[in-house]
Coordinates of C-alpha atoms in Angstrom, one line a residue:
A1 CA -29.9 -3.7 -8.2
A2 CA -28.8 -2.2 -4.8
S3 CA -26.6 0.4 -6.4
V4 CA -28.9 1.3 -9.4
F5 CA -32.2 1.3 -7.4
A6 CA -30.8 2.5 -4.1
G7 CA -33.5 2.4 -1.3
K8 CA -36.0 0.5 -3.7
V9 CA -34.9 -3.1 -3.1
V10 CA -35.1 -5.4 -0.1
R11 CA -33.9 -8.8 0.9
K12 CA -36.8 -11.2 0.2
D13 CA -35.8 -13.9 2.7
L14 CA -36.2 -11.4 5.5
V15 CA -39.8 -10.5 4.3
R16 CA -40.7 -14.2 4.4
K17 CA -39.3 -14.6 8.0
V18 CA -41.4 -11.7 9.4
K19 CA -44.4 -12.3 7.2
V20 CA -45.0 -15.7 8.8
G21 CA -45.7 -14.1 12.3
A22 CA -47.2 -10.8 11.2
N23 CA -50.5 -10.4 9.3
V24 CA -49.7 -7.1 7.8
P25 CA -49.5 -5.9 4.2
I26 CA -46.3 -7.0 2.6
F27 CA -45.3 -3.4 1.5
V28 CA -45.4 -2.3 5.2
L29 CA -43.1 -5.1 6.1
E30 CA -40.7 -4.2 3.2
Y31 CA -40.6 -0.5 4.2
L32 CA -39.6 -1.5 7.8
L33 CA -37.0 -4.0 6.6
G34 CA -35.6 -1.5 4.1
K35 CA -35.3 1.0 7.0
Y36 CA -33.7 -1.3 9.6
C37 CA -32.2 -4.3 7.8
A38 CA -30.5 -2.7 4.7
T39 CA -27.2 -4.5 5.3
N40 CA -25.4 -7.7 4.8
D41 CA -24.0 -7.9 8.4
P42 CA -25.7 -10.8 10.2
A43 CA -25.5 -9.1 13.6
A44 CA -27.0 -5.9 12.3
I45 CA -29.8 -7.8 10.5
D46 CA -30.7 -9.6 13.7
A47 CA -30.8 -6.4 15.6
G48 CA -33.0 -4.9 12.8
L49 CA -35.4 -7.8 12.9
K50 CA -36.0 -7.2 16.6
V51 CA -36.8 -3.5 15.9
V52 CA -39.1 -4.5 13.0
N53 CA -41.0 -7.0 15.2
N54 CA -41.2 -4.6 18.1
T55 CA -42.4 -1.8 15.8
L56 CA -45.2 -4.0 14.4
S57 CA -46.3 -5.2 17.9
S58 CA -46.5 -1.6 19.4
N59 CA -47.3 0.5 16.4
F60 CA -49.4 -1.6 13.9
V61 CA -53.2 -1.3 14.8
R62 CA -55.3 -4.3 14.2
P63 CA -58.9 -3.4 13.3
D64 CA -60.3 -5.3 16.3
E65 CA -58.1 -3.1 18.6
A66 CA -59.3 0.2 17.4
N67 CA -61.0 1.2 20.6
K68 CA -57.9 0.3 22.6
A69 CA -55.7 2.2 20.4
Q70 CA -57.8 5.4 20.7
S71 CA -57.8 5.0 24.4
M72 CA -54.0 4.6 24.4
V73 CA -53.5 7.8 22.4
K74 CA -55.8 9.7 25.0
D75 CA -53.9 8.3 27.9
K76 CA -50.4 8.9 26.5
G77 CA -51.3 12.1 24.8
K78 CA -49.2 11.1 21.7
H79 CA -48.5 7.9 20.0
T80 CA -46.9 6.5 16.7
L81 CA -49.2 4.4 14.5
I82 CA -48.8 2.4 11.2
D83 CA -52.1 2.6 9.4
K84 CA -53.8 3.5 6.1
V85 CA -54.8 7.2 5.8
Q86 CA -57.4 8.4 3.5
V87 CA -58.3 12.1 3.2
R88 CA -61.7 13.5 2.0
Y89 CA -63.2 16.9 1.7
V90 CA -66.4 17.6 3.7
S91 CA -68.2 20.6 2.3
D92 CA -70.4 21.1 5.4
D93 CA -67.2 21.9 7.4
D94 CA -65.3 23.2 4.4
K95 CA -62.5 21.1 5.8
H96 CA -60.3 18.1 4.9
W97 CA -60.7 15.2 7.3
A98 CA -58.3 12.2 7.5
E99 CA -59.7 8.7 8.1
L100 CA -57.4 6.1 9.8
K101 CA -58.8 2.7 8.7
N102 CA -57.5 0.4 11.4
F103 CA -57.5 3.1 14.0
G104 CA -61.3 3.3 13.4
H105 CA -61.8 7.1 13.3
K106 CA -63.1 9.1 10.3
F107 CA -62.5 12.6 11.6
V108 CA -58.8 13.2 12.3
H109 CA -57.2 16.7 11.8
I110 CA -54.4 16.8 9.1
P111 CA -52.1 19.6 8.2
E112 CA -53.0 21.0 4.7
H113 CA -49.4 20.8 3.5
Y114 CA -49.5 17.0 3.5
L115 CA -52.2 17.1 0.9
R116 CA -50.1 19.1 -1.4
Q117 CA -47.1 16.9 -0.7
Y118 CA -48.8 13.5 -1.1
D119 CA -51.7 13.8 -3.5
R120 CA -52.5 10.0 -3.2
L121 CA -53.9 10.8 0.3
L122 CA -56.9 12.2 -1.7
M123 CA -57.0 9.2 -4.2
G124 CA -57.7 6.2 -2.2
G125 CA -55.2 6.8 0.6
I126 CA -51.7 5.5 1.5
W127 CA -50.2 3.5 4.3
A128 CA -48.1 5.7 6.5
Q129 CA -46.2 6.0 9.8
I130 CA -48.2 8.6 11.7
D131 CA -47.5 10.6 14.9
I132 CA -51.0 11.2 16.4
R133 CA -51.7 13.4 19.3
H134 CA -54.8 13.8 21.6
Q135 CA -55.8 17.4 22.1
Y136 CA -59.1 19.2 22.9
D137 CA -60.6 20.7 19.8
E138 CA -61.4 24.3 20.4
G139 CA -62.8 24.9 17.0
G140 CA -66.0 26.8 16.5
S141 CA -69.0 25.4 14.6
G142 CA -68.9 22.1 12.7
K143 CA -67.4 18.8 13.5
R144 CA -64.9 18.5 16.3
S145 CA -62.4 15.8 16.9
P146 CA -59.7 15.4 19.6
F147 CA -57.3 13.5 17.3
W148 CA -54.5 15.4 15.4
I149 CA -51.9 14.2 12.9
E150 CA -48.6 15.8 14.0
S151 CA -46.4 14.1 11.4
L152 CA -47.0 11.7 8.5
K153 CA -44.3 9.6 6.7
P154 CA -45.7 7.5 3.8
I155 CA -44.8 3.8 3.8
Q156 CA -46.3 3.3 0.3
L157 CA -44.6 5.1 -2.5
A158 CA -45.9 8.7 -2.4
T159 CA -44.4 9.8 -5.8
F160 CA -43.0 7.8 -8.8
D161 CA -40.7 8.9 -11.5
L162 CA -41.3 6.7 -14.7
D163 CA -38.4 8.3 -16.6
E164 CA -35.9 7.4 -13.8
Y165 CA -37.3 3.8 -13.8
R166 CA -36.8 3.5 -17.5
A167 CA -33.3 5.0 -17.4
C168 CA -32.3 2.6 -14.7
R169 CA -33.7 -0.4 -16.7
G170 CA -31.1 0.5 -19.3
Q171 CA -28.3 -0.4 -17.1
F172 CA -29.3 -4.1 -17.0
T173 CA -29.2 -6.8 -19.6
T174 CA -32.5 -8.5 -20.5
D175 CA -31.6 -11.7 -18.6
E176 CA -30.5 -9.6 -15.6
W177 CA -33.7 -7.6 -15.6
I178 CA -35.9 -10.8 -15.9
D179 CA -34.0 -12.3 -13.0
L180 CA -34.6 -9.2 -10.9
L181 CA -38.4 -9.3 -11.6
I182 CA -38.5 -13.0 -10.7
R183 CA -36.7 -12.3 -7.4
T184 CA -39.1 -9.5 -6.7
I185 CA -41.9 -12.1 -6.9
G186 CA -39.8 -14.0 -4.3
L187 CA -38.5 -16.7 -6.4
E188 CA -34.9 -17.7 -7.2
P189 CA -34.5 -17.4 -11.0
Y190 CA -31.7 -20.0 -11.3
Q191 CA -34.3 -22.7 -10.3
F192 CA -36.3 -22.1 -13.5
D193 CA -35.7 -22.2 -17.2
R194 CA -36.4 -19.1 -19.4
R195 CA -39.8 -20.4 -20.6
Q196 CA -41.0 -20.8 -17.0
K197 CA -39.7 -17.3 -16.1
I198 CA -41.7 -15.8 -18.9
H199 CA -44.9 -17.6 -17.7
Y200 CA -44.4 -16.1 -14.3
L201 CA -44.2 -12.7 -15.9
V202 CA -47.2 -13.3 -18.0
R203 CA -49.2 -13.6 -14.7
L204 CA -48.3 -9.9 -14.2
I205 CA -49.6 -8.6 -17.5
P206 CA -53.1 -7.8 -16.2
L207 CA -51.4 -5.5 -13.6
T208 CA -49.8 -3.4 -16.4
E209 CA -52.2 -3.8 -19.4
S210 CA -55.8 -2.6 -19.2
N211 CA -58.8 -4.8 -20.1
Y212 CA -56.6 -8.0 -20.4
N213 CA -58.2 -11.4 -20.0
L214 CA -56.0 -14.1 -18.7
V215 CA -56.6 -17.8 -17.7
E216 CA -54.3 -20.2 -15.9
L217 CA -55.4 -23.8 -15.1
G218 CA -52.8 -26.1 -13.6
P219 CA -51.9 -28.1 -10.5
R220 CA -52.4 -26.7 -7.0
E221 CA -49.6 -24.9 -5.0
T222 CA -47.9 -23.2 -8.0
G223 CA -48.4 -19.7 -6.8
K224 CA -51.1 -18.8 -9.3
S225 CA -52.9 -16.1 -7.2
F226 CA -49.9 -14.5 -5.4
G227 CA -49.7 -11.5 -7.6
Y228 CA -53.2 -10.5 -6.8
Q229 CA -53.1 -11.2 -3.1
E230 CA -49.7 -9.6 -2.1
F231 CA -48.1 -8.1 -5.2
S232 CA -50.1 -4.9 -5.7
P233 CA -52.4 -2.7 -3.8
Y234 CA -54.3 -2.0 -7.0
T235 CA -55.6 -5.6 -7.5
I236 CA -58.3 -7.6 -5.8
L237 CA -58.5 -11.4 -5.4
L238 CA -62.1 -12.8 -5.2
T239 CA -62.8 -16.1 -3.5
G240 CA -66.3 -17.2 -3.8
G241 CA -69.1 -15.8 -5.8
T242 CA -70.0 -12.2 -6.5
T243 CA -73.0 -10.2 -7.8
V244 CA -73.7 -7.9 -10.7
A245 CA -74.0 -5.0 -8.3
N246 CA -70.7 -5.7 -6.7
L247 CA -68.8 -6.4 -9.9
F248 CA -70.3 -3.9 -12.2
V249 CA -72.7 -1.2 -10.9
N250 CA -75.3 -0.9 -8.1
L251 CA -78.4 0.4 -9.8
S252 CA -79.9 1.7 -6.5
T253 CA -76.9 3.8 -5.6
G254 CA -75.4 4.3 -9.1
R255 CA -72.0 3.4 -7.7
L256 CA -69.6 1.7 -10.0
G257 CA -68.4 -1.8 -9.0
L258 CA -65.1 -3.5 -8.8
V259 CA -64.3 -3.2 -12.6
G260 CA -64.2 0.6 -12.1
N261 CA -62.2 0.7 -8.9
W262 CA -59.3 -1.8 -9.4
D263 CA -56.6 -2.4 -12.0
A264 CA -57.1 -6.2 -12.0
I265 CA -59.7 -8.5 -10.6
A266 CA -58.8 -12.2 -10.2
F267 CA -61.1 -15.1 -9.5
D268 CA -59.0 -17.5 -7.3
E269 CA -61.0 -20.6 -7.8
V270 CA -62.7 -20.3 -11.1
A271 CA -65.0 -23.1 -10.3
D272 CA -66.6 -20.7 -7.8
L273 CA -68.1 -18.9 -10.8
Q274 CA -70.7 -21.7 -10.9
K275 CA -72.2 -20.1 -7.8
M276 CA -72.8 -16.7 -9.4
P277 CA -76.0 -15.7 -11.2
K278 CA -76.1 -16.4 -14.9
E279 CA -76.4 -12.6 -15.5
V280 CA -72.8 -12.0 -14.1
V281 CA -71.3 -14.3 -16.8
T282 CA -73.5 -12.7 -19.5
I283 CA -72.4 -9.1 -18.6
L284 CA -68.8 -10.3 -18.0
K285 CA -68.7 -11.6 -21.6
T286 CA -69.5 -8.2 -23.0
Y287 CA -67.1 -6.5 -20.7
C288 CA -64.2 -8.9 -21.6
E289 CA -64.8 -8.0 -25.3
S290 CA -64.9 -4.2 -25.2
G291 CA -64.4 -3.0 -21.6
T292 CA -67.9 -1.8 -21.5
F293 CA -71.3 -3.0 -20.1
A294 CA -74.9 -1.9 -20.1
R295 CA -76.9 -1.6 -16.8
G296 CA -80.1 0.2 -16.6
K297 CA -80.2 3.1 -19.1
D298 CA -76.5 3.7 -19.3
T299 CA -73.5 2.0 -21.1
L300 CA -70.6 2.2 -18.6
S301 CA -66.9 1.2 -19.0
G302 CA -64.1 -0.1 -16.8
M303 CA -60.3 -0.5 -17.2
A304 CA -59.9 -3.5 -14.9
S305 CA -58.3 -6.7 -16.4
I306 CA -59.8 -10.1 -15.6
S307 CA -57.8 -13.1 -14.4
M308 CA -59.2 -16.5 -13.8
F309 CA -57.2 -19.3 -12.0
G310 CA -58.2 -22.9 -11.5
N311 CA -56.9 -26.3 -10.6
T312 CA -56.7 -29.3 -12.9
N313 CA -57.4 -32.7 -11.5
Q314 CA -56.0 -34.7 -14.5
P315 CA -52.6 -34.8 -16.3
V316 CA -52.5 -32.5 -19.3
D317 CA -52.0 -35.5 -21.7
V318 CA -55.2 -37.0 -20.5
M319 CA -57.1 -33.8 -20.9
V320 CA -55.7 -33.3 -24.4
R321 CA -56.7 -36.9 -25.4
S322 CA -60.1 -37.2 -23.8
S323 CA -61.5 -33.7 -23.8
H324 CA -60.2 -30.1 -23.9
L325 CA -58.2 -27.9 -21.6
F326 CA -61.1 -25.8 -20.4
M327 CA -62.7 -28.8 -18.6
P328 CA -61.8 -27.5 -15.1
M329 CA -63.9 -24.4 -15.8
P330 CA -67.5 -24.3 -14.4
D331 CA -70.4 -25.3 -16.5
V332 CA -71.5 -21.7 -17.1
I333 CA -68.3 -21.1 -18.9
R334 CA -66.9 -24.4 -20.1
E335 CA -69.0 -24.8 -23.2
D336 CA -69.6 -21.1 -23.8
M337 CA -67.4 -20.7 -26.9
A338 CA -68.2 -17.0 -27.3
F339 CA -66.9 -16.3 -23.8
L340 CA -63.8 -18.4 -24.2
D341 CA -63.0 -16.8 -27.4
R342 CA -62.5 -13.5 -25.5
I343 CA -59.5 -14.9 -23.5
H344 CA -56.2 -13.4 -24.6
F345 CA -53.8 -15.8 -23.0
Y346 CA -54.0 -19.3 -21.5
I347 CA -51.0 -20.0 -19.2
P348 CA -50.0 -23.7 -19.2
G349 CA -50.0 -24.1 -15.5
W350 CA -48.9 -27.7 -15.7
E351 CA -45.5 -26.4 -16.9
L352 CA -44.9 -24.6 -13.6
P353 CA -43.7 -26.6 -10.6
K354 CA -45.2 -26.8 -7.2
M355 CA -43.6 -24.4 -4.7
K356 CA -41.0 -25.8 -2.4
L357 CA -38.5 -24.2 -0.1
G358 CA -35.6 -24.3 -2.5
F359 CA -37.4 -22.1 -5.1
F360 CA -37.6 -19.1 -2.8
T361 CA -34.8 -16.5 -3.1
D362 CA -32.5 -15.1 -0.4
H363 CA -31.4 -12.2 -2.6
Y364 CA -32.6 -8.6 -3.3
G365 CA -35.7 -7.7 -5.3
F366 CA -37.7 -4.6 -5.8
V367 CA -39.8 -3.3 -2.9
I368 CA -43.2 -4.6 -3.9
D369 CA -44.9 -1.2 -3.8
Y370 CA -42.2 0.4 -6.1
L371 CA -42.7 -2.2 -8.9
A372 CA -46.5 -2.1 -8.5
E373 CA -46.4 1.7 -9.0
A374 CA -44.3 1.2 -12.1
L375 CA -46.6 -1.2 -13.6
R376 CA -49.6 1.0 -12.9
E377 CA -48.0 4.0 -14.4
L378 CA -47.1 1.9 -17.5
R379 CA -50.8 1.2 -18.0
K380 CA -51.1 4.6 -19.4
H381 CA -48.8 3.7 -22.2
N382 CA -49.4 1.7 -25.4
F383 CA -47.1 -0.7 -27.1
T384 CA -49.6 -2.6 -29.2
E385 CA -48.3 -1.2 -32.5
L386 CA -44.7 -2.3 -31.8
F387 CA -45.4 -5.6 -33.6
D388 CA -45.8 -3.7 -36.9
R389 CA -42.2 -2.5 -36.9
F390 CA -40.9 -5.8 -38.1
F391 CA -43.8 -8.2 -38.7
T392 CA -47.2 -8.9 -40.2
F393 CA -49.7 -11.5 -39.2
G394 CA -50.4 -14.8 -40.9
S395 CA -53.6 -15.6 -42.6
H396 CA -55.1 -17.8 -39.9
L397 CA -55.3 -14.9 -37.2
K398 CA -58.6 -13.3 -37.0
S399 CA -59.4 -9.9 -35.4
R400 CA -59.7 -11.3 -31.8
D401 CA -56.5 -13.2 -32.3
V402 CA -54.6 -10.2 -33.5
K403 CA -56.0 -8.1 -30.6
A404 CA -54.9 -10.8 -28.1
V405 CA -51.4 -11.0 -29.5
R406 CA -50.9 -7.3 -29.6
K407 CA -52.0 -6.9 -26.0
T408 CA -49.8 -9.7 -24.8
V409 CA -46.8 -8.4 -26.6
S410 CA -47.5 -4.9 -25.2
G411 CA -47.7 -6.2 -21.6
L412 CA -44.5 -8.2 -21.9
V413 CA -42.7 -5.2 -23.3
K414 CA -43.9 -3.1 -20.4
L415 CA -42.6 -5.7 -18.0
I416 CA -39.2 -6.6 -19.7
Y417 CA -38.5 -3.6 -21.9
P418 CA -40.1 -0.5 -20.3
H419 CA -37.4 1.7 -21.8
G420 CA -38.6 0.8 -25.3
E421 CA -35.3 -0.7 -26.5
I422 CA -36.0 -4.0 -28.1
S423 CA -34.4 -5.8 -31.1
K424 CA -36.3 -7.6 -33.8
D425 CA -35.2 -11.0 -32.5
E426 CA -36.2 -10.1 -28.9
L427 CA -39.7 -9.0 -30.2
A428 CA -40.0 -12.2 -32.2
G429 CA -39.5 -14.2 -29.0
L430 CA -42.3 -12.2 -27.3
V431 CA -44.6 -12.7 -30.4
Q432 CA -44.0 -16.5 -30.2
I433 CA -45.1 -16.6 -26.5
A434 CA -48.1 -14.4 -27.3
M435 CA -49.3 -16.5 -30.2
E436 CA -48.8 -19.7 -28.3
G437 CA -50.9 -18.5 -25.4
R438 CA -53.7 -17.4 -27.8
R439 CA -53.5 -20.4 -30.0
R440 CA -54.0 -22.6 -26.9
V441 CA -57.4 -21.0 -26.6
K442 CA -58.3 -21.5 -30.3
E443 CA -57.2 -25.2 -30.2
Q444 CA -59.7 -25.9 -27.5
L445 CA -62.5 -24.1 -29.3
K446 CA -61.7 -26.2 -32.4
K447 CA -61.9 -29.3 -30.3
M448 CA -65.4 -28.3 -29.2
G449 CA -66.5 -28.8 -32.8
A450 CA -67.0 -25.4 -34.1
F451 CA -66.0 -25.2 -37.8
E452 CA -65.5 -21.4 -37.5
Y453 CA -62.5 -22.0 -35.3
H454 CA -60.6 -24.5 -37.5
Q455 CA -57.9 -22.2 -38.6
T456 CA -55.3 -22.4 -35.9
S457 CA -52.0 -22.5 -37.8
F458 CA -50.8 -19.2 -36.3
S459 CA -47.8 -17.4 -37.9
F460 CA -46.1 -14.2 -38.3
I461 CA -44.1 -12.9 -41.3
D462 CA -40.9 -10.9 -41.3
T463 CA -41.6 -7.9 -43.5
E464 CA -37.9 -7.6 -44.5
T465 CA -37.2 -11.2 -45.5
M466 CA -40.8 -12.4 -46.0
E467 CA -40.0 -15.5 -44.0
E468 CA -43.1 -16.9 -42.3
Q469 CA -42.7 -18.5 -38.9
F470 CA -45.4 -20.8 -37.5
V471 CA -46.1 -21.0 -33.8
G472 CA -47.6 -24.2 -32.2
V473 CA -48.5 -25.3 -28.7
P474 CA -46.4 -28.3 -27.3
E475 CA -49.3 -30.2 -25.6
Q476 CA -51.4 -30.2 -28.8
G477 CA -48.6 -31.7 -30.9
G478 CA -48.5 -28.7 -33.2
R479 CA -44.8 -28.1 -32.9
D480 CA -41.6 -30.3 -33.4
M481 CA -43.9 -33.3 -34.1
I482 CA -41.9 -34.2 -37.3
A483 CA -38.4 -35.1 -36.2
V484 CA -35.5 -33.4 -37.9
D485 CA -33.4 -36.6 -37.9
P486 CA -33.5 -38.9 -41.0
L487 CA -36.2 -41.5 -40.9
A488 CA -35.4 -45.2 -40.7
P489 CA -36.3 -47.3 -43.8
G490 CA -40.0 -48.2 -43.9
S491 CA -41.2 -45.0 -42.2
L492 CA -42.7 -41.8 -43.6
Y493 CA -45.0 -38.9 -42.6
T494 CA -48.3 -38.2 -44.2
A495 CA -51.0 -35.5 -43.7
S496 CA -54.7 -35.5 -44.4
V497 CA -57.6 -33.0 -44.4
D498 CA -61.1 -34.3 -44.1
S499 CA -64.3 -32.9 -45.5
Q500 CA -64.7 -30.6 -42.4
G501 CA -61.4 -29.1 -42.8
K502 CA -59.8 -31.0 -39.8
V503 CA -56.1 -31.7 -40.3
G504 CA -54.5 -35.1 -39.4
L505 CA -50.8 -35.8 -39.2
Y506 CA -49.6 -39.4 -39.1
R507 CA -46.4 -41.5 -39.1
L508 CA -46.5 -44.7 -41.1
E509 CA -44.2 -47.5 -40.0
V510 CA -43.7 -50.7 -42.1
G511 CA -42.0 -53.7 -40.6
C512 CA -41.1 -57.1 -42.2
S513 CA -40.9 -60.7 -41.1
P514 CA -40.5 -64.0 -42.9
G515 CA -43.8 -65.1 -44.5
T516 CA -45.8 -65.6 -47.7
G517 CA -46.3 -62.0 -49.1
K518 CA -49.2 -60.9 -46.9
L519 CA -50.2 -57.4 -45.7
K520 CA -51.0 -57.2 -42.0
I521 CA -52.4 -53.9 -40.8
A522 CA -52.5 -53.2 -37.1
G523 CA -55.9 -52.8 -35.5
G524 CA -57.4 -49.3 -35.0
V525 CA -56.6 -48.0 -38.4
E526 CA -59.6 -46.1 -39.8
A527 CA -61.3 -47.5 -42.9
S528 CA -60.3 -44.8 -45.3
M529 CA -56.6 -45.2 -44.4
K530 CA -56.9 -49.0 -44.4
E531 CA -58.2 -48.8 -48.0
S532 CA -55.3 -46.6 -49.1
L533 CA -52.8 -49.1 -47.6
Q534 CA -54.4 -52.0 -49.3
R535 CA -54.5 -50.2 -52.6
A536 CA -50.8 -49.3 -52.4
F537 CA -49.9 -52.9 -51.4
A538 CA -51.9 -54.1 -54.4
Y539 CA -50.0 -51.9 -56.8
L540 CA -46.7 -53.0 -55.4
Q541 CA -47.7 -56.7 -55.7
G542 CA -48.5 -56.1 -59.4
Q543 CA -45.1 -54.4 -60.0
K544 CA -42.9 -56.7 -58.0
V545 CA -41.4 -58.4 -61.1
K546 CA -40.6 -55.3 -62.9
M547 CA -38.9 -54.0 -59.7
G548 CA -36.9 -57.1 -59.3
I549 CA -38.2 -57.9 -55.8
G550 CA -40.5 -60.8 -56.7
Q551 CA -38.7 -63.4 -54.6
Q552 CA -38.2 -61.2 -51.6
F553 CA -41.9 -60.1 -51.8
D554 CA -43.3 -63.6 -51.8
T555 CA -41.2 -64.7 -48.8
T556 CA -42.0 -61.7 -46.6
D557 CA -45.0 -60.5 -44.6
F558 CA -45.5 -56.7 -44.2
H559 CA -46.7 -55.1 -40.9
V560 CA -48.1 -51.6 -41.1
E561 CA -48.9 -49.1 -38.2
A562 CA -50.3 -45.7 -38.4
I563 CA -49.4 -43.4 -35.5
D564 CA -51.6 -40.3 -35.0
L565 CA -49.2 -37.5 -34.0
L566 CA -51.7 -34.8 -33.3
S567 CA -53.6 -36.6 -30.5
S568 CA -50.6 -38.8 -29.4
I569 CA -52.8 -41.9 -29.8
F570 CA -51.5 -45.0 -31.5
R571 CA -54.1 -46.2 -33.9
A572 CA -52.5 -49.6 -33.8
G573 CA -52.9 -53.0 -32.2
T574 CA -52.4 -53.9 -28.5
Q575 CA -48.8 -54.9 -29.0
A576 CA -47.9 -51.5 -30.5
Q577 CA -49.6 -49.7 -27.6
R578 CA -47.6 -51.8 -25.1
S579 CA -44.4 -51.0 -26.8
V580 CA -45.1 -47.2 -26.7
R581 CA -45.8 -47.4 -22.9

């Protein structure tokens, strides 16, 4: 990574050390660390860390120290600052003025050549290291200001070359690239299996895929919201409620809200949505479907993706048995099936471990701002049709399911295969992940009792071999529930479909003990199955002589249990339940 992406990687353990004592944007830290600590020499690193800390204490301006900083520039005549610079054109003065956010001054002179060199100054601004001087403004009419930018060096990436990024990706294997992305997040990849790594990357899909709807519910302290708090300057993390005017558009000013100004919007504690007006959820439902919303007389659109994170208070097996996996959601969403159906992917947060010190990496990862810029640039590209190269969708996937799977596959391709070189087997692996995440949503909708969602047997078909592959969700029992090993005598699997189209999957187990030829069915077996067992036993009893088992039959009692595999509940007696525990 250090040789291929020279100057674009940084040691993540140093970032953590400095971040603890400095409340500054992480990309500012990584810029300084890349400048002064780009070595493996411990002595040089210690010296560099001192320079970084001194630079932050003397040059980084806190917003509450704005007046002090302005006075310091006046007294010294010239000073170096680290601040966010935004440039705007003022027609009254026919002049470009720079605004220094933390410095607290909106009218700072800036040389015109910087605007041509760094166009992002005019598009939201950039963090930069600035030499600013104090000098009397001898200008004529119009606004005057004593502050002048003498030199400006961007800390955020000022330009980005996507072709170079893609070409460099080609020098890594897929596993190496995934590990580099995991280290960029700050985690050590060898602490996690491949499935967990992919789930960490799925969290980043909203940063690179427009209008993507993501949900993750799981235990606390698993780093759910990190990507929206520290990973990218183009995302915003909302804690607490919000309003229609703030999220969509302010009718009094006509100004577009958050969905028009950010790449991704995350709700950190999804339970806080309960505090928001009902109208917010109603409009959000429309926005999550089409990226458009109606306010006043106009229909407006936005490109922001929506992510919702929340905490679970029960083990997943309890939620699966007793309710559904959307239970931690607030009341305004929990039972709104139309809203939940718009979710493209549900990350199983319970599969990701709580953060501990051993999980954090001491190795190199991308400078955060560089990867954030790459993901933002890739938002302009579309890989949703890549699926059609090799596969077609199974019959159970409806239009929203297809859209969700396509967008997830596209996002993962942008993250893992931005150079576009992907084999059929690699694409099949991404399709499986995408279908599982979408099926998790549909399984919960089916549990809520809606007949229209009963078709959840998601599959994809290889257009070359016509082989169909089904994709399940582990916690629902839809995958690997029928063992591949030979069954013991007296055991078999059986399936059922009721009048409402709901599928049941059972394992029947028959045991024997000395007795007088009686059938003993364990408690908890439903009436229809009990009747079927009794009818089969009666047939066997009538044919025992022809089968040559009359004597054995009359001296044996038969014990039958029916195990419900889909809900992981034993429909059996108390003794059977104790044995399972």
